[in-house]
mmCIF file of C-alpha atoms in Angstrom:
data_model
loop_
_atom_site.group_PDB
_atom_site.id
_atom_site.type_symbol
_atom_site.label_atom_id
_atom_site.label_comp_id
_atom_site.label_asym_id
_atom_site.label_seq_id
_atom_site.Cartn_x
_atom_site.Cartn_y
_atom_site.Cartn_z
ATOM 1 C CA UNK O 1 -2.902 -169.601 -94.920
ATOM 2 C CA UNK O 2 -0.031 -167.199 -95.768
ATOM 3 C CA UNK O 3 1.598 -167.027 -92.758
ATOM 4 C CA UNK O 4 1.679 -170.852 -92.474
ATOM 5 C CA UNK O 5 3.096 -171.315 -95.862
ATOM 6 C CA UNK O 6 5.536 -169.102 -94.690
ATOM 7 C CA UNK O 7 6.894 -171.225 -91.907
ATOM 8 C CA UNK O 8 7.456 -174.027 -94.149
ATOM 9 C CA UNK O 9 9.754 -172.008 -96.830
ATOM 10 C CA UNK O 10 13.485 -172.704 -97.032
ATOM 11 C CA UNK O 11 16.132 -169.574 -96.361
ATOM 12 C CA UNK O 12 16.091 -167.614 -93.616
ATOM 13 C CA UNK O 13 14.855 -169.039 -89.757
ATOM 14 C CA UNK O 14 10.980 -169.272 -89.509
ATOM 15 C CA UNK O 15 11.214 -166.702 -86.796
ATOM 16 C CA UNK O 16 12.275 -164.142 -88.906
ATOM 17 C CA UNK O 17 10.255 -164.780 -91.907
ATOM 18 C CA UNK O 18 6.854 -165.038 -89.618
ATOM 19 C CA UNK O 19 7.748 -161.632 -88.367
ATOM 20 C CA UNK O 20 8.427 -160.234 -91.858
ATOM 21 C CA UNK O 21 4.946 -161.322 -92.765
ATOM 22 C CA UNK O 22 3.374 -159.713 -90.056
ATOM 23 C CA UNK O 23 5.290 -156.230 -89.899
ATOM 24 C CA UNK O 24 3.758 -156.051 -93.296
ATOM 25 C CA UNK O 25 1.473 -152.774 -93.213
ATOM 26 C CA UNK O 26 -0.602 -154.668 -95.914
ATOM 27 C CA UNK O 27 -0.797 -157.755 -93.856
ATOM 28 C CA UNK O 28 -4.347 -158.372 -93.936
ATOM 29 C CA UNK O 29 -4.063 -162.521 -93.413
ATOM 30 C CA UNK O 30 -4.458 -162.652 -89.251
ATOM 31 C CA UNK O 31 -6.552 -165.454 -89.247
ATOM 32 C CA UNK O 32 -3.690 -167.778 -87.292
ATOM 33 C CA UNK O 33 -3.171 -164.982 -84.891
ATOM 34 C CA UNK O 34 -4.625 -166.376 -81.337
ATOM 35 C CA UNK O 35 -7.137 -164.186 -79.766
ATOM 36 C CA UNK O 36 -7.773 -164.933 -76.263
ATOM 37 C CA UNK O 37 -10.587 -163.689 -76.154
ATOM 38 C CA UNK O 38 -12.002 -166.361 -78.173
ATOM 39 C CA UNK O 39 -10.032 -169.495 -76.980
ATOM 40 C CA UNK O 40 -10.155 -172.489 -78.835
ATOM 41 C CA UNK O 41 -7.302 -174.974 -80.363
ATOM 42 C CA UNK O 42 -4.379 -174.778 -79.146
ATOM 43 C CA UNK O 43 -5.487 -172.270 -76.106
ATOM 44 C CA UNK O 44 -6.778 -174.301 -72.497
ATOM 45 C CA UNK O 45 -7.607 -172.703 -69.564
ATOM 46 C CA UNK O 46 -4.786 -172.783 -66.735
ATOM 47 C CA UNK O 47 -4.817 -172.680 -62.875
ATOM 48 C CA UNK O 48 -4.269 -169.809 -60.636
ATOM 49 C CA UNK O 49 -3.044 -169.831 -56.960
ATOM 50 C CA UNK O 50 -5.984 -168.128 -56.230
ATOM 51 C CA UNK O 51 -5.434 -168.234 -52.058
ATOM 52 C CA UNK O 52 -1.988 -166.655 -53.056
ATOM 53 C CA UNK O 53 -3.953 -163.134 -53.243
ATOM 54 C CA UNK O 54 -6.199 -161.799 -50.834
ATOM 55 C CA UNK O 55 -9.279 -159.676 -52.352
ATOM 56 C CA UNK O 56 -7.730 -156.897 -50.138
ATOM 57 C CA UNK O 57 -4.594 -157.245 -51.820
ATOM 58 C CA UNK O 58 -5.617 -157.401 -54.964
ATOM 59 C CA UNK O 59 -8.168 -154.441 -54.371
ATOM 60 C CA UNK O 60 -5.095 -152.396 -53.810
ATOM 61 C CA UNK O 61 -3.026 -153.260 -56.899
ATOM 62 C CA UNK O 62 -6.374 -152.355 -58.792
ATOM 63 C CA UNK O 63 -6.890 -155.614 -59.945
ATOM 64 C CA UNK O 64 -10.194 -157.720 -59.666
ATOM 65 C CA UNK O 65 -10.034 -160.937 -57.004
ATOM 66 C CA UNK O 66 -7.981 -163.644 -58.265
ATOM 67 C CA UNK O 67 -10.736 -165.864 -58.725
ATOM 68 C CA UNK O 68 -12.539 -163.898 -61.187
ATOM 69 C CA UNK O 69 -9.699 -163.731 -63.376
ATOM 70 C CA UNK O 70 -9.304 -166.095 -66.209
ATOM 71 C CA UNK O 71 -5.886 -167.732 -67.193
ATOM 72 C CA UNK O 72 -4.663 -169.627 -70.384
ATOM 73 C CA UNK O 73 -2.092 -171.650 -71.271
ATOM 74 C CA UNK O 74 -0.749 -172.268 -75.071
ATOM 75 C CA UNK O 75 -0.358 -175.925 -76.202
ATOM 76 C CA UNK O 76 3.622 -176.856 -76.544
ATOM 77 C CA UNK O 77 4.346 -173.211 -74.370
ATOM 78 C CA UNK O 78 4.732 -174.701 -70.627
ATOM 79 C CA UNK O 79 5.235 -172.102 -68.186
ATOM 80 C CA UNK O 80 3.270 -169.680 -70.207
ATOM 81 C CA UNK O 81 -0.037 -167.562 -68.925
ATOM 82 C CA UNK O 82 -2.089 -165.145 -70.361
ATOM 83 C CA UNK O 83 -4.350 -163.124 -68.433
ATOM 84 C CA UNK O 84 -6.932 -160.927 -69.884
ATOM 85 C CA UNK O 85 -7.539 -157.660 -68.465
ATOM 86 C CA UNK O 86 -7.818 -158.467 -64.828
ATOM 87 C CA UNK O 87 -7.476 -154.770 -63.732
ATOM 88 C CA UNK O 88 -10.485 -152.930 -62.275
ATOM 89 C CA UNK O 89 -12.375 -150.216 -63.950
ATOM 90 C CA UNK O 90 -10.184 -147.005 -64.561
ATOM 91 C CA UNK O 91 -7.097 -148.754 -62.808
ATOM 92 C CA UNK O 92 -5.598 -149.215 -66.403
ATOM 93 C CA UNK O 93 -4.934 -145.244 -66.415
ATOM 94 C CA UNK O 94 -3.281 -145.306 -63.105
ATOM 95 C CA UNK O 95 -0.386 -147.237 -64.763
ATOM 96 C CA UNK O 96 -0.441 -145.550 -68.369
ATOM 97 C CA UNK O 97 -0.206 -142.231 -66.099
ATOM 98 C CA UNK O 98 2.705 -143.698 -64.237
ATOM 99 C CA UNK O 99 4.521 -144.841 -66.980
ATOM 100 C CA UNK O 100 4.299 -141.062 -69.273
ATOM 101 C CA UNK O 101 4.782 -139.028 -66.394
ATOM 102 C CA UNK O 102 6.392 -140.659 -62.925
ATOM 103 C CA UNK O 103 8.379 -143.248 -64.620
ATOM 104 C CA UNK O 104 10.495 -141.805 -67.245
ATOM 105 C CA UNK O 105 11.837 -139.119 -64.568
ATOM 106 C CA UNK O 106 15.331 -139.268 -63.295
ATOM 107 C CA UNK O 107 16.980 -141.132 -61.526
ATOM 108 C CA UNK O 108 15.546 -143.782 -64.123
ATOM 109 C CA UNK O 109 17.220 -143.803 -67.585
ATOM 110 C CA UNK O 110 15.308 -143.384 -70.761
ATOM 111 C CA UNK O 111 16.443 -143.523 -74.637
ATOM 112 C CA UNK O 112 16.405 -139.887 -74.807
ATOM 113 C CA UNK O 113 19.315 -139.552 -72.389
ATOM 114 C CA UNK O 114 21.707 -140.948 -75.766
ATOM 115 C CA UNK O 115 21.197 -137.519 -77.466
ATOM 116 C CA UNK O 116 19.997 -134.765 -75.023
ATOM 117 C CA UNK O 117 21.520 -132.891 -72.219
ATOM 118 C CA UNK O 118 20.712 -134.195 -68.552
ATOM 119 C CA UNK O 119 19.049 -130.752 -67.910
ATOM 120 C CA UNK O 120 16.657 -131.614 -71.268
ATOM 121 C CA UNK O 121 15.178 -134.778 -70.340
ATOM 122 C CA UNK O 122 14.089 -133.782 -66.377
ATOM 123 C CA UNK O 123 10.692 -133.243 -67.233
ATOM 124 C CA UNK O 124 9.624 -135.038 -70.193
ATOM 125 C CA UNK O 125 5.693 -134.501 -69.188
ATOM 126 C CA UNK O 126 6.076 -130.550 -68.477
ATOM 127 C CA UNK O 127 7.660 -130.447 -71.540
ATOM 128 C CA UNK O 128 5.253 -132.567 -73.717
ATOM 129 C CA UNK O 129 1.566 -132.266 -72.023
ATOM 130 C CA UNK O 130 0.591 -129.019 -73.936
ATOM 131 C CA UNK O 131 1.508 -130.019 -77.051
ATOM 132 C CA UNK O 132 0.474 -133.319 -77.114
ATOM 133 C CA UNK O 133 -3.400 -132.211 -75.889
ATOM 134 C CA UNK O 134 -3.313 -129.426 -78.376
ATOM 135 C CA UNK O 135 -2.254 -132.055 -81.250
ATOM 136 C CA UNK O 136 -4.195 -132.809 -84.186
ATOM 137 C CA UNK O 137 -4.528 -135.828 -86.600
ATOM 138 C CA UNK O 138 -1.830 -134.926 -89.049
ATOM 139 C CA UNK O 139 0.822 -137.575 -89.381
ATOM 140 C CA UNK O 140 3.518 -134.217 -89.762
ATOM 141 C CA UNK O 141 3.391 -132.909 -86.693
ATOM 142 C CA UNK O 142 6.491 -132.607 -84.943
ATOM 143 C CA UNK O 143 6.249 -135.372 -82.265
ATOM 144 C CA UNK O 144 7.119 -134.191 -78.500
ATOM 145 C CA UNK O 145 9.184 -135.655 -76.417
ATOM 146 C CA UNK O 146 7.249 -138.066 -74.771
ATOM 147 C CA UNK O 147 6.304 -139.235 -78.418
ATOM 148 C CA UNK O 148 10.221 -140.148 -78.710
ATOM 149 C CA UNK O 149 10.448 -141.814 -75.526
ATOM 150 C CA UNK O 150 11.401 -145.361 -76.657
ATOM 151 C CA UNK O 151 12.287 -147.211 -73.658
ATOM 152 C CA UNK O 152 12.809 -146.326 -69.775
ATOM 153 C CA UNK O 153 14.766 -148.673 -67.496
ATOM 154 C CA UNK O 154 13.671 -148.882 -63.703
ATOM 155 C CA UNK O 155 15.785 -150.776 -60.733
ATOM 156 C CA UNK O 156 18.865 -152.577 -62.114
ATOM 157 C CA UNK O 157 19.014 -150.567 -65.406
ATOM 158 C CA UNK O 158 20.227 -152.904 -68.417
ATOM 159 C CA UNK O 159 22.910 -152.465 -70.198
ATOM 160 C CA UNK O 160 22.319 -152.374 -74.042
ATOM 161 C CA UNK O 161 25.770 -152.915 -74.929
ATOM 162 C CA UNK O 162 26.980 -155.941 -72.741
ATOM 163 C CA UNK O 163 23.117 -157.040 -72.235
ATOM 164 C CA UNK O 164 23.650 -157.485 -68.511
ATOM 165 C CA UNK O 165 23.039 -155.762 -65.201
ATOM 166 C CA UNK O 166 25.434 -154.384 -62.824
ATOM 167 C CA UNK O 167 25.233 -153.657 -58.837
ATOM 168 C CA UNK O 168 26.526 -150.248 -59.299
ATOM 169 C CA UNK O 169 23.852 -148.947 -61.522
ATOM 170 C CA UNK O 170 20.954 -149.675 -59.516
ATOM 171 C CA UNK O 171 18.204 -146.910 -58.324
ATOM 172 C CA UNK O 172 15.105 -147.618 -56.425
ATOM 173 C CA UNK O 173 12.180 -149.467 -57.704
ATOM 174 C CA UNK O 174 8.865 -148.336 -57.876
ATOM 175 C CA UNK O 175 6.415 -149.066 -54.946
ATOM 176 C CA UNK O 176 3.703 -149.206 -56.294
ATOM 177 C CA UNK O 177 5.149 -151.252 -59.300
ATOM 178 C CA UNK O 178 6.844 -153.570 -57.597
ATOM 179 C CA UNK O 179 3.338 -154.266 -55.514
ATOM 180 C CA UNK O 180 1.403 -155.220 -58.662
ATOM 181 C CA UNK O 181 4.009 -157.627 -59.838
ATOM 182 C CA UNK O 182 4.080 -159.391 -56.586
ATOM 183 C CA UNK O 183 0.319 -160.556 -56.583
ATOM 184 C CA UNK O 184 0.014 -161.151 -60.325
ATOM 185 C CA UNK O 185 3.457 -163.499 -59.755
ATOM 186 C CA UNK O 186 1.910 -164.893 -56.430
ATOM 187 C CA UNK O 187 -1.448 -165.889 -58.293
ATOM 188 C CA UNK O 188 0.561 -167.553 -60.920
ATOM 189 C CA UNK O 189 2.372 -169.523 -58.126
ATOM 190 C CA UNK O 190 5.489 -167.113 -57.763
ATOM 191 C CA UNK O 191 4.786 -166.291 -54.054
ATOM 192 C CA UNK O 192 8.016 -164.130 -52.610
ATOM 193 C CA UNK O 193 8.731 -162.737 -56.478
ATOM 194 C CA UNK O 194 10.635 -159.556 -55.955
ATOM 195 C CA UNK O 195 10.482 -156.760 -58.488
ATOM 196 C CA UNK O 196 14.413 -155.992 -59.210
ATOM 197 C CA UNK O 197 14.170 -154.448 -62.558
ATOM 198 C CA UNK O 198 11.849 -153.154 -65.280
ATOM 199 C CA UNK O 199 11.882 -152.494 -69.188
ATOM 200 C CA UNK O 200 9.130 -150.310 -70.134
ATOM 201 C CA UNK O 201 8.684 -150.184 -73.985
ATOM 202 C CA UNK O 202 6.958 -146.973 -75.698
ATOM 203 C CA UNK O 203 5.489 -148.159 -79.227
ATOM 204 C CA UNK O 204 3.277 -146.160 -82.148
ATOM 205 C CA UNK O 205 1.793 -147.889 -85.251
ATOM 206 C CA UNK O 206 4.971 -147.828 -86.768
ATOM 207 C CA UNK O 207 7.198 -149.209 -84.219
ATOM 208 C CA UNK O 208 8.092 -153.053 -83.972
ATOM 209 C CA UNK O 209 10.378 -154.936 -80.706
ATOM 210 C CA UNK O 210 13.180 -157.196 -82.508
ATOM 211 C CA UNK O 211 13.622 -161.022 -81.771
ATOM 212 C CA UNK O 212 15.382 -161.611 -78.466
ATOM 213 C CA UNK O 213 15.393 -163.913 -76.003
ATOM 214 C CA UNK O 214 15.783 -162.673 -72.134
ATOM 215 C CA UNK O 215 18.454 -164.403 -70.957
ATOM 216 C CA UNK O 216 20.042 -161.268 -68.772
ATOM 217 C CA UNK O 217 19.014 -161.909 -65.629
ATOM 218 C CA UNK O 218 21.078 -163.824 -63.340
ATOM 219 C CA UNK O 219 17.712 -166.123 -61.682
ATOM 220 C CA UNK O 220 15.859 -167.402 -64.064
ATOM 221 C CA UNK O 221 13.445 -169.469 -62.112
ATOM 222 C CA UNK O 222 11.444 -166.479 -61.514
ATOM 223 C CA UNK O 223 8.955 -165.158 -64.757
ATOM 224 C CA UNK O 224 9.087 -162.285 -66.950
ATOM 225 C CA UNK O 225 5.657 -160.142 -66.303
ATOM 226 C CA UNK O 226 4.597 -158.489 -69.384
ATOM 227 C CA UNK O 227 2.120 -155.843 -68.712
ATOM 228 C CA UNK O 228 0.065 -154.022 -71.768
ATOM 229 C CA UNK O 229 -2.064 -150.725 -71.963
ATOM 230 C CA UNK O 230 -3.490 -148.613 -74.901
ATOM 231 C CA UNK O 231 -3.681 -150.061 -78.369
ATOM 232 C CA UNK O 232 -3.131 -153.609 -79.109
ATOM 233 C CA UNK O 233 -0.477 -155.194 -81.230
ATOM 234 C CA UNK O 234 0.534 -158.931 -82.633
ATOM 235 C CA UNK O 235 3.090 -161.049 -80.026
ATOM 236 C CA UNK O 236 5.581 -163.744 -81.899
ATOM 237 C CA UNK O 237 6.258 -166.870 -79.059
ATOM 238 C CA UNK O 238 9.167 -168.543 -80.329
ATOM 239 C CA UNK O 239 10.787 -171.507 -79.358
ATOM 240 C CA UNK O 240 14.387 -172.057 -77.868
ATOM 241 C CA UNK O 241 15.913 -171.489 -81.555
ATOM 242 C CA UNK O 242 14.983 -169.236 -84.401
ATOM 243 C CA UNK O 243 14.511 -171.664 -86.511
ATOM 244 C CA UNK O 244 11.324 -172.774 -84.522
ATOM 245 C CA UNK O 245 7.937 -171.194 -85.949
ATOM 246 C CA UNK O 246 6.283 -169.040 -83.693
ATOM 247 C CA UNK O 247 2.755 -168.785 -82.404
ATOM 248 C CA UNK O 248 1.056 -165.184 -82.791
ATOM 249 C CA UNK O 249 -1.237 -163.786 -80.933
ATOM 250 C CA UNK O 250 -2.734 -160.530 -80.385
ATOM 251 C CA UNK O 251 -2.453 -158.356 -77.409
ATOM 252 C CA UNK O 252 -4.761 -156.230 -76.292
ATOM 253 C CA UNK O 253 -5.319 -153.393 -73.346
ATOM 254 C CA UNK O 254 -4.995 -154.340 -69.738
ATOM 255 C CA UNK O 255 -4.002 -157.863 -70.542
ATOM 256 C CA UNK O 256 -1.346 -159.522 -68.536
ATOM 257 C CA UNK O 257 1.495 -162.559 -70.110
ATOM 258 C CA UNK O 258 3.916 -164.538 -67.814
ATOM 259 C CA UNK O 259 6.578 -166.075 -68.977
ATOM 260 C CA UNK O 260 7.844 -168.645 -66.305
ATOM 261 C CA UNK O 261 9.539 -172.570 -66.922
ATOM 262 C CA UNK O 262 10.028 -173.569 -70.118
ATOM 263 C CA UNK O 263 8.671 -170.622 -71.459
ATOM 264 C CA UNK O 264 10.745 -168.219 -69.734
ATOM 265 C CA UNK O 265 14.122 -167.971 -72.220
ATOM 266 C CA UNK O 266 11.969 -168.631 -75.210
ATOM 267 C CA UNK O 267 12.528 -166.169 -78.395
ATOM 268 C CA UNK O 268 9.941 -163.471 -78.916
ATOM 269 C CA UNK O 269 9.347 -160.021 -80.833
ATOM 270 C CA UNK O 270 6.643 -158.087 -81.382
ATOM 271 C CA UNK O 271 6.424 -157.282 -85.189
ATOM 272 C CA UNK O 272 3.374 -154.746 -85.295
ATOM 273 C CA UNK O 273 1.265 -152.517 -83.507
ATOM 274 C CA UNK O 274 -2.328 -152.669 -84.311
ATOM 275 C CA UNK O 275 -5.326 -150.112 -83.585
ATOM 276 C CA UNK O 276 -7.601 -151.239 -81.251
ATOM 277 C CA UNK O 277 -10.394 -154.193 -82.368
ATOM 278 C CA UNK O 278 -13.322 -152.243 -80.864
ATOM 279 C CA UNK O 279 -12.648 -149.702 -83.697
ATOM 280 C CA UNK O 280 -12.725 -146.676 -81.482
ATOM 281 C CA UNK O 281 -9.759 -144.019 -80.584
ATOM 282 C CA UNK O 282 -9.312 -146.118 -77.752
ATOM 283 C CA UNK O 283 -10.740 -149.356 -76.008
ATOM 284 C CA UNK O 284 -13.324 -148.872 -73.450
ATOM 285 C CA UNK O 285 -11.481 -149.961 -71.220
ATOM 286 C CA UNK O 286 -9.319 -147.223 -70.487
ATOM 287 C CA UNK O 287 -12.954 -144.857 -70.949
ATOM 288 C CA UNK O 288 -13.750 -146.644 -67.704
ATOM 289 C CA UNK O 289 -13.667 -144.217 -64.572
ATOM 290 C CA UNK O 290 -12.008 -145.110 -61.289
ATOM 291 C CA UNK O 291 -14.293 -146.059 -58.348
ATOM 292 C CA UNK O 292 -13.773 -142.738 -55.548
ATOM 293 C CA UNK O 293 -14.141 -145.371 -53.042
ATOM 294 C CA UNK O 294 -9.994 -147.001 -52.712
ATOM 295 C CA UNK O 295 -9.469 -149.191 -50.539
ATOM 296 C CA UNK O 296 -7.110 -148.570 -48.008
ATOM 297 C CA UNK O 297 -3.207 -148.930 -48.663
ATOM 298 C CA UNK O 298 -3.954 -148.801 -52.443
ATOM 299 C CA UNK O 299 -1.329 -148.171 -54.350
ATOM 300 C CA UNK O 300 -3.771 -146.901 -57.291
ATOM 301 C CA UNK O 301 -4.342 -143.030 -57.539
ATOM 302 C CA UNK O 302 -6.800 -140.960 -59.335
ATOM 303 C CA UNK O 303 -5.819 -139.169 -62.067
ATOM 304 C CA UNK O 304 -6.851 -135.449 -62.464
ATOM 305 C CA UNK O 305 -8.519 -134.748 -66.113
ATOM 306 C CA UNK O 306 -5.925 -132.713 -67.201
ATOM 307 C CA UNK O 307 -3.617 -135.541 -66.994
ATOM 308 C CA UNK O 308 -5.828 -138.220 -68.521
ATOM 309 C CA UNK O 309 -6.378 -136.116 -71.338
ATOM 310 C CA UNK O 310 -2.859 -136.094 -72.265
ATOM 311 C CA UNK O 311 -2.332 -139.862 -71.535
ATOM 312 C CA UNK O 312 -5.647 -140.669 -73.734
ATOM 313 C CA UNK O 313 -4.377 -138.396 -76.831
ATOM 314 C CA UNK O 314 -0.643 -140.239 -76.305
ATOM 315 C CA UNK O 315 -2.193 -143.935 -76.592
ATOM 316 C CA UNK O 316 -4.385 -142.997 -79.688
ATOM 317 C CA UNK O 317 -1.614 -144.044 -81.393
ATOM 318 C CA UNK O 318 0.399 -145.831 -79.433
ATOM 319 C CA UNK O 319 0.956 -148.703 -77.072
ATOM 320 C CA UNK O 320 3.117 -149.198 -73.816
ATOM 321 C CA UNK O 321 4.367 -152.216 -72.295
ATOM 322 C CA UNK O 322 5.841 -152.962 -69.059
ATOM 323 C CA UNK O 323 8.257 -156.067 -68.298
ATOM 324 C CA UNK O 324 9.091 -156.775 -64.484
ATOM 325 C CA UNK O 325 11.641 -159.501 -63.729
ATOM 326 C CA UNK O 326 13.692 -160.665 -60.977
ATOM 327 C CA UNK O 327 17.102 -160.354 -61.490
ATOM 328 C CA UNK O 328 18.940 -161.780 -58.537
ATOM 329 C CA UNK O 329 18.002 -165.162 -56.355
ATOM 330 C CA UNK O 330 17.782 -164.809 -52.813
ATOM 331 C CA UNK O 331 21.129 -164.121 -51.511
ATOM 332 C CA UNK O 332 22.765 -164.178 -54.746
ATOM 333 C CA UNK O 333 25.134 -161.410 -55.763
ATOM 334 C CA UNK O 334 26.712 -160.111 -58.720
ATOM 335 C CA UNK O 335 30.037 -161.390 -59.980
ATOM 336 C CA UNK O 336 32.611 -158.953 -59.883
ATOM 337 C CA UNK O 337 33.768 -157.476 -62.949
ATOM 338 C CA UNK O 338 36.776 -155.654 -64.095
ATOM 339 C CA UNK O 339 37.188 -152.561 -65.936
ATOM 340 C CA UNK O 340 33.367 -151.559 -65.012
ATOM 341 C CA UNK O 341 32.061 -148.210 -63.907
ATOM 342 C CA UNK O 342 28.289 -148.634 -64.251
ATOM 343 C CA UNK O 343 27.714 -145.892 -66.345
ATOM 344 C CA UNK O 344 27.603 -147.388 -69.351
ATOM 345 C CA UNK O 345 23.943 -148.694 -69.949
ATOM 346 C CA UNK O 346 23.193 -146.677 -73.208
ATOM 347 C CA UNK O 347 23.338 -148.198 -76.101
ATOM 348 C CA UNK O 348 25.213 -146.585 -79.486
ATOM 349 C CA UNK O 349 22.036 -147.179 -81.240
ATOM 350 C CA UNK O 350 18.750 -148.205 -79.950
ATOM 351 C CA UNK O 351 18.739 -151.248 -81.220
ATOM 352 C CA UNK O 352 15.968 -153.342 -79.313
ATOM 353 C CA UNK O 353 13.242 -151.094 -79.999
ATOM 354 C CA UNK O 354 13.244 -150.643 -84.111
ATOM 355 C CA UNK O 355 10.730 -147.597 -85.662
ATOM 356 C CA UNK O 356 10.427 -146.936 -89.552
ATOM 357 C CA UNK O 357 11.491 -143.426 -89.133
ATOM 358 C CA UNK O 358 10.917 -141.245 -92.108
ATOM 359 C CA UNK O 359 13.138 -139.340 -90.950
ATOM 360 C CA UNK O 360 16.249 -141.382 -91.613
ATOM 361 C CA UNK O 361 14.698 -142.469 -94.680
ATOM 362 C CA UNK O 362 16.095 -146.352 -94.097
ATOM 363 C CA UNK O 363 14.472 -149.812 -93.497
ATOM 364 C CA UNK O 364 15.113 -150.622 -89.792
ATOM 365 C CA UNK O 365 16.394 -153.997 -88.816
ATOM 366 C CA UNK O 366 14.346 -156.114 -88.052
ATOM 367 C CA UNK O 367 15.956 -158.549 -85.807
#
């Protein structure tokens, strides 16, 4: 195959070369791209802690009981889980809601906050919701702001420039966020994971995630939790150096990767953004309807109409991605720094999130 002939080549690390090959729009070759939906070679089935999780609890996160989920490992990748779309029906839009309009609000720190006024970027929803539901099909509409949004930062807020975290910049955590994490780490046998800090990652079909290793966080016995909703897209899992090949897979809506052990400071990108395999506007999944009947204490709420309608015409072309880790140990602090006021998390450029803008008219980097 292509993409295996590719890893064999001479010049430039197998990492990047793999990831050339699949940001390719003509990239039609995605035979060696794992589904996990269909698991086979390299992909085993792995273990949960499924005693970890009450049904109650995991009921009010919105996900199904722990014991009807189903868990894989990769071959060579220890430390690594993927979980299929565990969620319940209509629990998916809870979270996409969450993360277009509740997340991206202040005090949390989004992309948009490089280039606009404070006062601009209060209410990215208000601002967006009308014209995004009145939006057509045309590729030349002017995009809203909530179609910019690249990235939003929750908890400890990372610093693009120095890659680390700081005490000072620090803002509370999501509730119901930080609830989910904790029984999807505790039925991966992570019981007492606390949610510290969160990347959330806004993609269309032309956006693409460089390669980078997380290596920021101060404890890394505790996993990265990589959460996915709306249209699916190709992950690269790299090894400790570039020059290592990396497995692809695909990643699809609702489907849940931990990153834990071995596995945990391992390179990874993700090259492309794919439509949906189903072939519709977007997977059933999210056309699923959430039960009226919540349990109580559920941190899952319904979405009016209205609302959905703008989140469904949002993901018709795009993807979002949440990443939850653990920053600190328990008990552990922050060093102290010199010369450091906190306040400067933004980056120059937005370099970790890359999009073939027409705009600028350039290739982005890819790495």
């Amino acid at each position: 195959m292509a993409a295996a002939a590719l890893t064999r080549e001479g010049g430039e690390d197998a990492f990047r070369r793999l990831f050339r090959f699949y940001r390719q729009r003509d990239a039609s070759d995605l035979r060696g791209v794992v589904d996990f939906s269909v698991p086979g070679g390299q992909v085993f089935r792995s273990q949960l802690s499924i005693s970890s999780v009450s049904d109650q609890d995991a009921y009010r996160a919105g996900l199904q009981p722990v014991s009807q989920w189903k868990a894989y490992g990769l071959t060579g990748y220890p430390g690594f889980i993927f979980i299929p779309n565990p969620f319940l029906p209509g629990c998916q839009r809870h979270w996409v809601k969450q993360c277009l309009k509740l997340y991206p609000q202040k005090p949390n720190v989004c992309n948009l906050d490089l280039h606009m006024a404070p006062e601009k970027t209060v209410d990215l929803w208000g601002q967006s919701k009308e014209q995004l539901r009145r939006k057509g099909s045309s590729k030349w509409e002017p995009r809203s702001l909530l179609e910019k949004l690249r990235w939003v930062t929750l908890g400890y807020h990372y610093n693009w420039d120095t890659k680390k975290y700081s005490a000072n910049h620090h803002t509370p955590f999501p509730s119901d966020l930080a609830f989910l994490s904790e029984q999807v780490a505790a039925a991966c046998g992570f019981r007492g994971f606390q949610a510290q800090a969160g990347i959330l990652n806004y993609y269309h079909f032309d956006s693409s995630l460089g390669i980078h290793a997380d290596e920021s966080e101060l404890d890394h016995s505790r996993p990265l939790l990589s959460f996915s909703f709306g249209q699916s897209s190709i992950f690269l899992l790299g090894g400790l150096k570039r020059e290592e090949a990396p497995t692809a897979m695909f990643m699809h809506s609702g489907d849940i990767m931990v990153m834990s052990g071995f596995s945990r400071l391992l390179y990874h990108a993700v090259p492309r953004v794919l439509p949906n395999p189903e072939g519709t506007a977007l997977p059933s999944c999210l056309d699923q309807a959430l039960s009226s009947d919540l349990p109580v204490g559920s941190v899952i709420e319904h979405s009016s109409d209205e609302d959905w309608q703008v989140c469904a015409k949002y993901l018709q072309s795009s993807r979002i991605n949440m990443t939850i880790r653990q920053v600190l140990a328990e008990g552990q602090k922050f060093p102290e720094e010199s010369g450091t006021n906190g306040k400067g998390q933004a980056p120059s450029e937005d370099n970790h999130h890359q999009e073939n803008s027409r705009a600028k008219r350039h290739k982005p980097n890819t790495d």
